[in-house]
Tab-separated table of C-alpha atoms in Angstrom:
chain	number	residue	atom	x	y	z
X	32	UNK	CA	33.302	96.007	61.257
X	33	UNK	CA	35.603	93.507	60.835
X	34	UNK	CA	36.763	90.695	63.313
X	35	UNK	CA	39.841	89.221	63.399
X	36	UNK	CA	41.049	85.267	64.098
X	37	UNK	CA	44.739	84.233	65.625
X	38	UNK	CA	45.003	80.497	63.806
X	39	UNK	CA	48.025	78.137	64.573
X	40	UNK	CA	47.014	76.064	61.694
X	41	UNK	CA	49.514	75.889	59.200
X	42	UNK	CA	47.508	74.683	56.102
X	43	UNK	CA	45.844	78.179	56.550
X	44	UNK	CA	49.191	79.835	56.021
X	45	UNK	CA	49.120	82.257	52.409
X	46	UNK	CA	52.353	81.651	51.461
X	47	UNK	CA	52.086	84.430	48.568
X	48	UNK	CA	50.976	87.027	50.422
X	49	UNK	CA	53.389	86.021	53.396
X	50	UNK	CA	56.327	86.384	51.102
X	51	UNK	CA	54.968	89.556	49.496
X	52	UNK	CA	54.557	91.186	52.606
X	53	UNK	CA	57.969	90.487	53.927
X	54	UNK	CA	59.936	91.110	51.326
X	55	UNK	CA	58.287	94.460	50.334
X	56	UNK	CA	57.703	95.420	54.126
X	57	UNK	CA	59.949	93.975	56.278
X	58	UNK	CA	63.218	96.040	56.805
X	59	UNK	CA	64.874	92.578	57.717
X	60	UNK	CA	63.512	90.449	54.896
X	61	UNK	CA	63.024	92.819	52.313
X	62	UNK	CA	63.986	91.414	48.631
X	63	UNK	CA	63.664	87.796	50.161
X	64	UNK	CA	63.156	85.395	47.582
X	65	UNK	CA	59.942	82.905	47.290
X	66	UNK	CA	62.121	80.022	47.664
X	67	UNK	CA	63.914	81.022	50.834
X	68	UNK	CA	60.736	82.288	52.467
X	69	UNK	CA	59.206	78.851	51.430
X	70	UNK	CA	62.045	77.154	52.727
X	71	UNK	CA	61.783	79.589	55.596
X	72	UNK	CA	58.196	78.614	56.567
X	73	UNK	CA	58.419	74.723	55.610
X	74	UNK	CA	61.008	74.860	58.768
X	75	UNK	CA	58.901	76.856	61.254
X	76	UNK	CA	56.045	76.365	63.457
X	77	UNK	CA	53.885	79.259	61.547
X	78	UNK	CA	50.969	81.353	63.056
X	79	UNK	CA	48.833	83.967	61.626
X	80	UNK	CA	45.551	86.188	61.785
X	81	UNK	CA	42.744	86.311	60.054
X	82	UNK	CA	40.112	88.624	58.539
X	83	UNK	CA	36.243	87.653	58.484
X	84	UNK	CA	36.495	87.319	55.061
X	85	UNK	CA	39.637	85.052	55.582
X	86	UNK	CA	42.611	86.951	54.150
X	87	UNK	CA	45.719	86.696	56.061
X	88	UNK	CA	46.808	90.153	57.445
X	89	UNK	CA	49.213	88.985	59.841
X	90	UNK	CA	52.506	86.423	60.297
X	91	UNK	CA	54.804	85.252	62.743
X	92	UNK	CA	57.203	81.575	62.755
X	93	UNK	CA	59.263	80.315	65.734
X	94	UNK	CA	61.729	77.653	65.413
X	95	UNK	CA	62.033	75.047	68.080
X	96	UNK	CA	63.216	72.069	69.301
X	97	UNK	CA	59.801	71.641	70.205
X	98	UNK	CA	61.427	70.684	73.490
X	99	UNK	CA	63.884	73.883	74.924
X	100	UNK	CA	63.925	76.535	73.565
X	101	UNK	CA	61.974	78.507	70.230
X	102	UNK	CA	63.165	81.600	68.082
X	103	UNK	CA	60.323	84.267	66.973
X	104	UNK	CA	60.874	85.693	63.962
X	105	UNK	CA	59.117	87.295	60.628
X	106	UNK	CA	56.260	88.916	63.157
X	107	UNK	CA	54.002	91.467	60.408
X	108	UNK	CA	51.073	92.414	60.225
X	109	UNK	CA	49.350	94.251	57.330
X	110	UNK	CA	50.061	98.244	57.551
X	111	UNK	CA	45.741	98.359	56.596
X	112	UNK	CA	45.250	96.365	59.510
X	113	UNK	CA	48.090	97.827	62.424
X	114	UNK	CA	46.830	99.624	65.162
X	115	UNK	CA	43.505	96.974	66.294
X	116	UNK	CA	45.850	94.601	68.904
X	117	UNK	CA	46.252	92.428	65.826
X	118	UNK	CA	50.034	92.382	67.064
X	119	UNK	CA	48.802	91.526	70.717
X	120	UNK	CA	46.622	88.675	69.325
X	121	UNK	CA	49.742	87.215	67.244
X	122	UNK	CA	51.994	86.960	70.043
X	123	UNK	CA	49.439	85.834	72.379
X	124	UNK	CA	48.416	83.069	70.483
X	125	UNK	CA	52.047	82.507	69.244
X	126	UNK	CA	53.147	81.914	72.886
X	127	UNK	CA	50.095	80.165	74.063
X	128	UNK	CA	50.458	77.954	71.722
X	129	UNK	CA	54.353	77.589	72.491
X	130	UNK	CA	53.573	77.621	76.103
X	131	UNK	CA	51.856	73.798	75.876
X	132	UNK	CA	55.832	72.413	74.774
X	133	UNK	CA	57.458	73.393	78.260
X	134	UNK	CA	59.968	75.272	76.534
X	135	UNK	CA	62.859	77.193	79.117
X	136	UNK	CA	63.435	79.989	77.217
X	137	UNK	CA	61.786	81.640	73.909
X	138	UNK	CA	64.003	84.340	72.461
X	139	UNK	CA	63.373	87.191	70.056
X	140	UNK	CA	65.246	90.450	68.169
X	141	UNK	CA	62.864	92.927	68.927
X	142	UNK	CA	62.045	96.383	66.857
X	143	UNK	CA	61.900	99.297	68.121
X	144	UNK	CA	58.492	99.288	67.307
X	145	UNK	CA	57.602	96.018	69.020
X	146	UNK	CA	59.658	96.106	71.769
X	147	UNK	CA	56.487	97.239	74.036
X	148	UNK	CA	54.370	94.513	72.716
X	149	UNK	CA	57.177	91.884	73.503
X	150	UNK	CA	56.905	93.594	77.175
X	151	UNK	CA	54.308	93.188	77.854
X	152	UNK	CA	54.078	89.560	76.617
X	153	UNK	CA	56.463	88.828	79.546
X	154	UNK	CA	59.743	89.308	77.365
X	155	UNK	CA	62.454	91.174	79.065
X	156	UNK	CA	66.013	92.406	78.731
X	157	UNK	CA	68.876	89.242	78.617
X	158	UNK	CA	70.568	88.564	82.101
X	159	UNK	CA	73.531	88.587	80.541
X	160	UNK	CA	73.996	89.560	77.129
X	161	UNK	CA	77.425	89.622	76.817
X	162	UNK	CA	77.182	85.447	77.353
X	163	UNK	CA	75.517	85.482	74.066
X	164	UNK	CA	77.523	85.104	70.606
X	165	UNK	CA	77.063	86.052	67.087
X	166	UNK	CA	78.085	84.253	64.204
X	167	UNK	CA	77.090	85.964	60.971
X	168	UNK	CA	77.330	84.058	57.589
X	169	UNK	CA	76.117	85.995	54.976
């Protein structure tokens, strides 16, 4: 059977098989090139699981201030490896790990897939959405 490890450790990061995955599996980043999605994780805190053998089967980033406030983005995991918490165990250790910066507020575009996940890591609807803006640039 195999375990899995959450790991905040970026030198552990697979940045090959982070930017395969993504842009072959990941409606939002599919056809991403290597450069942005290097560029992409050189500018993010970066977290990810771990098989016993140590092959990464699952990603998330957040960008912060480090101070107020963090964006979560690029959360995957493997489709060999969905449906064992691995999801759970991401965010988990994502926001434990974002917890110890005394952020006020962490903020996230859910899927409809995750969006139960996100629950029941404590995320919940905006108080007021419409006080939010959208700029889009490309």
């Amino acid at each position: 059977m195999t375990t899995y490890e959450f790991s905040a450790d970026p030198s552990r990061i697979d940045a090959v098989w982070v930017h395969e995955i993504l842009s072959t599996q990941a409606y939002w980043a599919l056809g991403r090139s290597r450069a942005t999605q290097d560029t992409v994780i050189a500018g993010s805190r970066n977290y990810g699981v771990y098989a016993t053998d140590g092959a990464q089967v699952a990603y998330a980033r957040a960008v912060t201030d480090g101070a107020t406030f963090a964006w979560i983005a690029d959360v995957v995991v493997d489709p060999a490896h969905r449906r064992r918490g691995l999801g759970t165990m991401l965010v988990d250790g994502l926001m434990g790990d974002l917890d110890t910066l005394g952020l006020k507020r962490v903020l996230l575009k859910a899927s409809p897939e995750g969006r139960d996940l996100y629950r029941r890591a404590g995320f919940g609807d905006l108080d007021d959405p419409a006080t939010w803006l959208l700029r889009k640039l490309s």
